[in-house]
Short mmCIF file of C-alpha atoms in Angstrom, two decimals:
data_model
loop_
_atom_site.label_atom_id
_atom_site.label_comp_id
_atom_site.label_asym_id
_atom_site.label_seq_id
_atom_site.Cartn_x
_atom_site.Cartn_y
_atom_site.Cartn_z
CA MET A 27 -17.42 -0.05 -8.74
CA ASP A 28 -16.41 -0.07 -12.04
CA SER A 29 -13.11 -2.03 -13.32
CA SER A 30 -11.24 0.88 -14.06
CA HIS A 31 -11.55 1.77 -10.59
CA VAL A 32 -10.29 -1.26 -9.13
CA SER A 33 -7.37 -1.16 -11.44
CA ALA A 34 -6.37 2.17 -10.11
CA LEU A 35 -6.84 0.91 -6.46
CA GLN A 36 -4.48 -2.39 -7.56
CA LEU A 37 -1.71 -0.02 -8.97
CA LYS A 38 -1.96 1.94 -5.85
CA HIS A 39 -1.93 -1.11 -3.80
CA ALA A 40 1.47 -2.36 -5.82
CA GLY A 41 3.02 0.82 -5.24
CA LEU A 42 2.63 0.83 -1.41
CA GLU A 43 3.90 -2.80 -1.79
CA ARG A 44 6.95 -1.69 -3.37
CA GLN A 45 7.60 1.43 -1.00
CA ILE A 46 7.29 -0.87 1.72
CA HIS A 47 9.86 -3.37 0.29
CA GLU A 48 12.45 -0.39 -0.39
CA GLU A 49 12.13 0.79 3.15
CA MET A 50 12.74 -2.18 4.46
CA SER A 51 15.75 -2.81 2.36
CA ARG A 52 17.48 0.35 3.44
CA PRO A 53 20.13 0.03 6.09
CA VAL A 54 18.05 1.57 8.73
CA PRO A 55 14.47 1.12 7.79
CA ASP A 56 11.75 3.80 9.30
CA ALA A 57 9.59 1.52 11.37
CA VAL A 58 7.13 4.38 11.66
CA VAL A 59 6.90 4.94 7.82
CA ILE A 60 6.34 1.26 7.09
CA GLN A 61 3.60 1.45 9.66
CA ALA A 62 1.76 4.13 7.88
CA LEU A 63 2.32 2.53 4.49
CA LYS A 64 1.13 -0.67 5.59
CA LYS A 65 -2.15 0.93 7.18
CA ARG A 66 -2.74 2.79 3.83
CA LYS A 67 -2.31 -0.65 1.73
CA LEU A 68 -4.53 -2.30 4.12
CA ARG A 69 -7.26 -0.02 3.50
CA LEU A 70 -6.82 -0.09 -0.10
CA LYS A 71 -7.11 -3.85 -0.04
CA GLU A 72 -10.24 -3.27 2.01
CA GLU A 73 -11.68 -0.91 -0.31
CA ILE A 74 -10.96 -3.38 -3.29
CA GLY A 75 -12.39 -6.03 -1.54
CA ARG A 76 -15.90 -4.35 -1.39
CA SER A 77 -15.87 -3.71 -5.17
#
């Protein structure tokens, strides 16, 4: 995989991290949303690792 693809994946990963942090900062975090975001983030991390 080329470095621009890896960079794009890393940007998405950072964006998901930010979304998780924002959701957890809410007065009543939505556990379902957080779980879904974490799963997406893990898939991205695995894809980056394969690159």
